[in-house]
Amino acid sequence: MASNFEQFARNSLQFRPSDIRLMLERVHSHVVKPRMSAEELLDVVRGLGFETVEAFGDQIGLERRTSESWARYGLSRDAAQLLLALLNYRRRLLDAMDDFEKTTQIPLDGFFENQQLP
């Protein structure tokens, strides 16, 4: 939390009038724009290979209370767009792996599943 205050203080020193527009956009994004529902989020994290939103959060290093909040209330639209992009990337990668396997008869999915993330 202290680092958040330090970052806020640094950003405040560099504040420009044009930043007001960016702050208002941020508030608008979180308050006014439609959110990804909790059900849609669960579908996305399952598409990414996780059983629950909390399991996804644990894997990416989210605090538990954040993933619990996401599981209950969904995500802001901008955060949802990032997850949808990851899901799209995963699907394209799986399609490419499938094409590779059909051509070479070398199964890549077993190789990737056995690799440990740092």
Short mmCIF file of N, CA, C and O in Angstrom, two decimals, residues 66-112:
data_model
loop_
_atom_site.label_atom_id
_atom_site.label_comp_id
_atom_site.label_asym_id
_atom_site.label_seq_id
_atom_site.Cartn_x
_atom_site.Cartn_y
_atom_site.Cartn_z
N THR A 66 -9.35 -10.07 -4.53
CA THR A 66 -9.61 -9.55 -5.87
C THR A 66 -10.28 -10.60 -6.74
O THR A 66 -11.28 -10.32 -7.40
N SER A 67 -9.76 -11.81 -6.73
CA SER A 67 -10.37 -12.86 -7.55
C SER A 67 -11.77 -13.20 -7.03
O SER A 67 -12.67 -13.49 -7.83
N GLU A 68 -11.99 -13.15 -5.72
CA GLU A 68 -13.33 -13.38 -5.18
C GLU A 68 -14.29 -12.27 -5.62
O GLU A 68 -15.45 -12.55 -5.95
N SER A 69 -13.81 -11.04 -5.67
CA SER A 69 -14.63 -9.92 -6.14
C SER A 69 -14.96 -10.10 -7.62
O SER A 69 -16.11 -9.90 -8.04
N TRP A 70 -13.98 -10.50 -8.41
CA TRP A 70 -14.22 -10.74 -9.83
C TRP A 70 -15.26 -11.85 -10.01
O TRP A 70 -16.14 -11.75 -10.85
N ALA A 71 -15.11 -12.93 -9.23
CA ALA A 71 -16.03 -14.07 -9.35
C ALA A 71 -17.46 -13.66 -9.00
O ALA A 71 -18.42 -14.19 -9.55
N ARG A 72 -17.61 -12.72 -8.11
CA ARG A 72 -18.95 -12.29 -7.68
C ARG A 72 -19.52 -11.19 -8.56
O ARG A 72 -20.70 -11.22 -8.90
N TYR A 73 -18.70 -10.19 -8.92
CA TYR A 73 -19.21 -9.00 -9.60
C TYR A 73 -18.76 -8.86 -11.05
O TYR A 73 -19.16 -7.92 -11.73
N GLY A 74 -17.94 -9.76 -11.53
CA GLY A 74 -17.46 -9.64 -12.90
C GLY A 74 -16.30 -8.67 -13.01
O GLY A 74 -15.68 -8.29 -12.02
N LEU A 75 -16.02 -8.25 -14.24
CA LEU A 75 -14.87 -7.39 -14.53
C LEU A 75 -15.30 -6.13 -15.25
O LEU A 75 -16.26 -6.14 -16.01
N SER A 76 -14.50 -5.08 -15.06
CA SER A 76 -14.71 -3.88 -15.86
C SER A 76 -14.45 -4.24 -17.32
O SER A 76 -13.73 -5.20 -17.63
N ARG A 77 -15.03 -3.49 -18.22
CA ARG A 77 -14.93 -3.80 -19.64
C ARG A 77 -13.49 -3.79 -20.15
O ARG A 77 -13.09 -4.64 -20.93
N ASP A 78 -12.67 -2.85 -19.67
CA ASP A 78 -11.29 -2.80 -20.17
C ASP A 78 -10.49 -4.01 -19.71
O ASP A 78 -9.72 -4.59 -20.48
N ALA A 79 -10.67 -4.45 -18.48
CA ALA A 79 -9.98 -5.65 -18.01
C ALA A 79 -10.51 -6.88 -18.74
O ALA A 79 -9.76 -7.79 -19.09
N ALA A 80 -11.82 -6.90 -19.00
CA ALA A 80 -12.42 -8.02 -19.73
C ALA A 80 -11.84 -8.12 -21.14
O ALA A 80 -11.61 -9.23 -21.63
N GLN A 81 -11.58 -6.99 -21.77
CA GLN A 81 -11.00 -7.02 -23.11
C GLN A 81 -9.63 -7.70 -23.12
O GLN A 81 -9.30 -8.43 -24.05
N LEU A 82 -8.85 -7.47 -22.07
CA LEU A 82 -7.55 -8.14 -21.98
C LEU A 82 -7.71 -9.65 -21.85
O LEU A 82 -7.00 -10.42 -22.51
N LEU A 83 -8.64 -10.08 -21.02
CA LEU A 83 -8.84 -11.52 -20.86
C LEU A 83 -9.39 -12.15 -22.14
O LEU A 83 -9.00 -13.26 -22.51
N LEU A 84 -10.27 -11.45 -22.82
CA LEU A 84 -10.79 -11.96 -24.09
C LEU A 84 -9.68 -12.06 -25.13
O LEU A 84 -9.66 -13.01 -25.93
N ALA A 85 -8.76 -11.12 -25.11
CA ALA A 85 -7.62 -11.19 -26.02
C ALA A 85 -6.75 -12.40 -25.70
O ALA A 85 -6.27 -13.09 -26.61
N LEU A 86 -6.54 -12.68 -24.41
CA LEU A 86 -5.76 -13.86 -24.02
C LEU A 86 -6.46 -15.14 -24.47
O LEU A 86 -5.82 -16.07 -24.96
N LEU A 87 -7.78 -15.18 -24.30
CA LEU A 87 -8.53 -16.36 -24.72
C LEU A 87 -8.43 -16.54 -26.23
O LEU A 87 -8.22 -17.66 -26.72
N ASN A 88 -8.55 -15.46 -26.97
CA ASN A 88 -8.42 -15.52 -28.42
C ASN A 88 -7.02 -16.01 -28.82
O ASN A 88 -6.87 -16.85 -29.71
N TYR A 89 -6.00 -15.51 -28.14
CA TYR A 89 -4.62 -15.94 -28.41
C TYR A 89 -4.46 -17.43 -28.12
O TYR A 89 -3.85 -18.16 -28.90
N ARG A 90 -5.02 -17.89 -27.02
CA ARG A 90 -4.93 -19.30 -26.66
C ARG A 90 -5.59 -20.17 -27.72
O ARG A 90 -5.05 -21.20 -28.13
N ARG A 91 -6.75 -19.75 -28.19
CA ARG A 91 -7.46 -20.53 -29.21
C ARG A 91 -6.66 -20.59 -30.52
O ARG A 91 -6.57 -21.63 -31.15
N ARG A 92 -6.07 -19.46 -30.90
CA ARG A 92 -5.25 -19.44 -32.11
C ARG A 92 -4.03 -20.35 -31.95
O ARG A 92 -3.63 -21.05 -32.88
N LEU A 93 -3.42 -20.31 -30.76
CA LEU A 93 -2.26 -21.16 -30.50
C LEU A 93 -2.65 -22.63 -30.56
O LEU A 93 -1.94 -23.45 -31.17
N LEU A 94 -3.79 -22.99 -29.96
CA LEU A 94 -4.24 -24.39 -30.00
C LEU A 94 -4.54 -24.83 -31.43
O LEU A 94 -4.22 -25.96 -31.81
N ASP A 95 -5.13 -23.94 -32.21
CA ASP A 95 -5.39 -24.27 -33.63
C ASP A 95 -4.08 -24.49 -34.38
O ASP A 95 -3.96 -25.43 -35.17
N ALA A 96 -3.10 -23.63 -34.14
CA ALA A 96 -1.80 -23.78 -34.80
C ALA A 96 -1.11 -25.07 -34.37
O ALA A 96 -0.50 -25.76 -35.19
N MET A 97 -1.21 -25.39 -33.08
CA MET A 97 -0.62 -26.63 -32.59
C MET A 97 -1.29 -27.84 -33.24
O MET A 97 -0.63 -28.81 -33.62
N ASP A 98 -2.62 -27.77 -33.37
CA ASP A 98 -3.35 -28.86 -33.99
C ASP A 98 -2.92 -29.04 -35.44
O ASP A 98 -2.70 -30.16 -35.90
N ASP A 99 -2.80 -27.93 -36.16
CA ASP A 99 -2.32 -28.00 -37.55
C ASP A 99 -0.92 -28.60 -37.63
O ASP A 99 -0.62 -29.42 -38.50
N PHE A 100 -0.05 -28.20 -36.72
CA PHE A 100 1.32 -28.71 -36.68
C PHE A 100 1.31 -30.22 -36.44
O PHE A 100 2.02 -30.98 -37.11
N GLU A 101 0.49 -30.66 -35.49
CA GLU A 101 0.42 -32.08 -35.17
C GLU A 101 -0.11 -32.89 -36.34
O GLU A 101 0.36 -34.00 -36.60
N LYS A 102 -1.09 -32.35 -37.05
CA LYS A 102 -1.64 -33.07 -38.21
C LYS A 102 -0.58 -33.24 -39.30
O LYS A 102 -0.56 -34.25 -39.98
N THR A 103 0.26 -32.24 -39.43
CA THR A 103 1.28 -32.28 -40.47
C THR A 103 2.47 -33.14 -40.08
O THR A 103 3.00 -33.91 -40.87
N THR A 104 2.91 -33.04 -38.83
CA THR A 104 4.15 -33.69 -38.42
C THR A 104 3.96 -34.94 -37.57
O THR A 104 4.92 -35.67 -37.35
N GLN A 105 2.74 -35.14 -37.05
CA GLN A 105 2.46 -36.25 -36.13
C GLN A 105 3.24 -36.13 -34.82
O GLN A 105 3.50 -37.12 -34.15
N ILE A 106 3.64 -34.91 -34.47
CA ILE A 106 4.34 -34.66 -33.20
C ILE A 106 3.38 -33.92 -32.27
O ILE A 106 2.97 -32.80 -32.56
N PRO A 107 2.99 -34.54 -31.14
CA PRO A 107 2.04 -33.89 -30.24
C PRO A 107 2.71 -32.81 -29.37
O PRO A 107 3.57 -33.11 -28.55
N LEU A 108 2.33 -31.58 -29.58
CA LEU A 108 2.92 -30.47 -28.83
C LEU A 108 2.23 -30.21 -27.49
O LEU A 108 2.84 -29.71 -26.57
N ASP A 109 0.95 -30.52 -27.39
CA ASP A 109 0.23 -30.18 -26.17
C ASP A 109 0.81 -30.88 -24.95
O ASP A 109 0.91 -30.30 -23.88
N GLY A 110 1.25 -32.12 -25.09
CA GLY A 110 1.88 -32.82 -23.98
C GLY A 110 3.16 -32.15 -23.54
O GLY A 110 3.48 -32.07 -22.36
N PHE A 111 3.91 -31.64 -24.50
CA PHE A 111 5.15 -30.94 -24.18
C PHE A 111 4.85 -29.69 -23.36
O PHE A 111 5.48 -29.43 -22.35
N PHE A 112 3.87 -28.88 -23.78
CA PHE A 112 3.55 -27.65 -23.08
C PHE A 112 2.93 -27.91 -21.71
O PHE A 112 3.17 -27.19 -20.77
#
